[in-house]
Amino acid sequence: MLDVLDKELEKRGHRFVRFADDCNIYVRSQRAGERVMASIELFLTKRLKLTINKAKSAVATPQVRKFLGFSFTGGANLKRRLAPQTVGRFKAKVRELTRRTRGRSLAQIVKELSVYLVGWRGYFGFCETPTVLRALEQWTRRRLRAIAWKQWKRGRTRFAELTKLGVDAALAAPTAGSPHGPWRISNSPALALAFPNASFASLGFPSLVPITPHNSPNRRVRTRMPGGVGGAKP
């Protein structure tokens, strides 16, 4: 039924993108947005006999709104970025996947976690803000370091494991005896030396930044798909 909406928006010359019943329409000003929204609401309710979810409908800048987990940066040079809710859901999922660690080695935890990370990257790697992806990588590795620290439990074990992993005794001793919790210790120089990024990569920890961009600058992204998804040229 919403194919009719796609055709109406195209006929009016609007720039828009829609997936199922989630649709964003892009105009030049707040005033134009309010006018278009009122017009489209009338079209949906009168012609298509549909009910609009007022709570999820609004006129706002692209930086404020989100679509399929993405949003836009500010400034003149707009870029696709992860919506704040997407970052929150990512961290919640990683916490869920790494919450039960008893009886599992760090290698096993990384192996199971990597399945989710690879799939997540396949979708959200489409963003154009790699610094955010790298920050999420760092946060995830820090969580893994904290897990290893908790698994070692006692000061003597921690000292022995740190020195086994190449940390100098002069640094390992005060770290092993620190009263601070796992999360704070996970950001310490000793843990960074014991678990460098390369060690996680050797266990299969994937980078969240795609090796090659999903879409090169001169490639047209198709915005019409089976089922009536429509949009404007990028």
C-alpha atoms as one frame of an Amber mdcrd trajectory, in Angstrom:
protein
   0.000   0.000   0.000   2.847   2.397   0.772   4.032   2.099  -2.815   1.323
   4.692  -3.426   3.078   7.003  -0.959   6.402   6.483  -2.765   4.848   7.497
  -6.075   3.180  10.528  -4.503   6.448  11.736  -2.963   8.294  11.190  -6.233
   5.587  13.097  -8.121   6.021  16.017  -5.720   9.787  15.948  -6.191  10.621
  15.238  -2.553  13.867  13.659  -1.423  12.953  10.770   0.834  13.860   7.290
   1.996  11.485   4.617   3.254  11.766   1.109   4.649   8.469  -0.591   5.499
   6.481   2.032   7.457   9.556   4.049   8.495   9.961   7.076   6.238  12.110
  10.217   6.287  11.420  13.159   3.954  14.127  15.793   3.489  13.312  19.460
   2.830  15.216  22.738   3.088  13.684  24.393   6.150  11.629  23.871   9.298
   8.754  25.757   7.742   8.819  23.554   4.641   8.992  20.482   6.843   5.898
  21.485   8.782   4.019  22.182   5.558   5.022  18.869   3.960   4.278  16.911
   7.106   0.769  18.344   7.336   0.176  17.565   3.674   1.475  14.003   3.898
  -0.503  13.323   7.064  -3.626  14.358   5.203  -2.685  12.130   2.267  -2.106
   9.107   4.507  -5.220   9.491   6.622  -7.689  10.546   3.933  -6.546   8.706
   0.834  -4.801   5.630   2.274  -6.939   5.426   5.439  -3.857   4.887   7.618
  -3.264   5.882  11.233  -0.129   7.932  11.940   1.970   7.348  15.038   2.199
  10.914  16.354   4.751   9.956  19.005   7.266   8.904  16.347   6.502  11.656
  13.852   8.257  15.015  13.983   9.841  17.811  11.996  13.507  18.039  12.957
  16.992  18.293  11.508  18.604  15.153  10.019  21.102  15.209  12.905  18.280
  14.708  15.405  16.289  12.060  13.573  17.435   8.490  12.953  16.689   5.948
  10.241  17.444   2.218  10.484  20.034   2.879  13.181  21.780   5.733  11.362
  21.741   9.502  11.624  23.836  12.377  10.234  26.629  14.560  11.519  26.273
  18.344  11.652  28.002  20.972   9.549  28.069  21.593   5.823  29.615  18.221
   4.974  26.998  15.740   6.183  28.131  12.191   6.923  26.293   9.067   7.934
  26.878   8.298  11.580  25.604   5.800  14.096  22.524   6.973  15.942  23.129
   7.263  19.719  20.611   4.474  20.311  22.672   2.194  18.057  25.798   2.742
  20.155  23.821   2.012  23.315  22.385  -1.209  21.878  25.841  -2.311  20.729
  27.301  -1.951  24.227  24.314  -3.673  25.803  24.706  -6.643  23.448  28.448
  -6.927  24.085  27.788  -6.868  27.844  25.184  -9.593  27.396  27.526 -11.786
  25.351  30.403 -11.390  27.817  28.438 -11.484  31.073  28.760 -15.209  31.749
  32.475 -15.929  31.676  32.830 -18.738  34.224  34.446 -21.792  32.665  35.233
 -19.976  29.421  38.688 -18.903  28.362  39.316 -15.495  26.854  39.848 -17.192
  23.483  36.388 -18.798  23.691  34.769 -15.515  24.669  36.408 -13.693  21.748
  35.399 -16.446  19.323  31.731 -16.218  20.319  31.783 -12.427  20.427  33.364
 -12.161  16.981  30.295 -13.729  15.351  28.192 -10.811  16.540  30.865  -8.216
  15.738  31.305  -9.396  12.148  27.555  -9.326  11.521  27.218  -5.914  13.179
  30.066  -4.528  11.069  28.447  -5.880   7.905  25.496  -3.566   8.505  26.751
  -0.601  10.525  30.148  -0.432   8.843  28.208   1.597   6.253  28.623   4.667
   8.488  31.098   7.373   7.489  32.519   8.064  10.955  35.274   5.458  11.462
  36.476   7.179  14.638  33.250   6.068  16.337  33.826   2.492  15.171  37.395
   2.571  16.502  36.133   3.903  19.837  33.721   0.959  20.076  36.590  -1.407
  19.262  38.654   0.106  22.072  35.735  -0.110  24.487  35.159  -3.788  23.636
  38.839  -4.683  24.019  38.889  -2.882  27.358  35.936  -4.981  28.496  37.814
  -8.139  27.505  40.842  -7.001  29.502  38.585  -6.413  32.499  37.178  -9.940
  32.106  40.683 -11.440  32.116  41.515  -9.446  35.237  38.417 -10.747  37.024
  39.212 -14.318  36.010  42.656 -14.107  37.592  40.982 -13.161  40.912  43.931
 -13.043  43.343  46.966 -10.816  43.562  49.511 -13.623  43.239  47.762 -15.079
  40.220  47.512 -11.646  38.641  51.198 -10.970  39.175  52.150 -14.349  37.736
  49.922 -13.942  34.681  51.147 -10.416  33.989  54.803 -11.401  34.098  54.041
 -14.487  31.979  52.600 -12.143  29.346  55.733 -10.033  29.314  54.963  -7.273
  31.806  57.978  -6.183  33.840  57.798  -7.189  37.505  58.245  -3.566  38.596
  54.987  -2.707  36.823  53.186  -5.991  37.444  53.571  -5.876  41.235  51.759
  -2.588  41.980  49.100  -3.414  39.380  48.434  -6.834  40.892  48.139  -5.267
  44.346  45.935  -2.364  43.279  42.656  -1.918  45.160  40.938  -0.549  42.073
  38.206  -2.481  40.293  38.546  -4.448  37.019  37.194  -1.689  34.782  39.725
   0.870  35.980  42.597  -1.622  35.909  41.629  -2.635  32.366  42.819   0.785
  31.209  46.195   0.503  32.959  49.590   0.319  31.180  50.139  -3.207  32.525
  46.968  -4.586  30.950  47.712  -2.781  27.685  51.121  -4.478  27.590  49.716
  -7.869  28.578  46.898  -7.692  26.019  47.948  -5.514  23.070  45.535  -5.124
  20.183  47.512  -7.681  18.186  46.866 -10.361  20.819  43.101  -9.956  20.421
  43.442 -10.000  16.631  45.301 -13.309  16.909  42.295 -14.703  18.793  39.979
 -13.672  15.970  38.793 -10.290  17.260  37.639  -8.444  14.104  38.080  -4.778
  13.342  34.800  -2.856  13.233  36.161  -0.585  10.499  35.634  -2.154   7.043
  38.838  -2.634   5.064  37.205  -1.042   2.016  34.346   1.499   1.978  30.881
   0.071   1.385  30.231   2.625  -1.355  32.871   4.452  -3.325  32.196   8.174
  -4.018  31.278   7.615  -7.662  28.944   4.704  -7.042  25.210   5.279  -7.149
  23.358   3.669  -4.261  20.073   2.178  -5.404  17.195   3.389  -3.295  14.369
   1.305  -4.700  14.129  -2.296  -3.605  11.550  -5.091  -3.872   8.626  -4.209
  -1.668   8.476  -0.536  -2.579  11.419   1.036  -0.797  12.044   4.320  -2.544
  14.257   7.353  -2.225  16.130  10.125  -3.954  19.485   9.877  -5.648  22.363
  10.420  -3.212
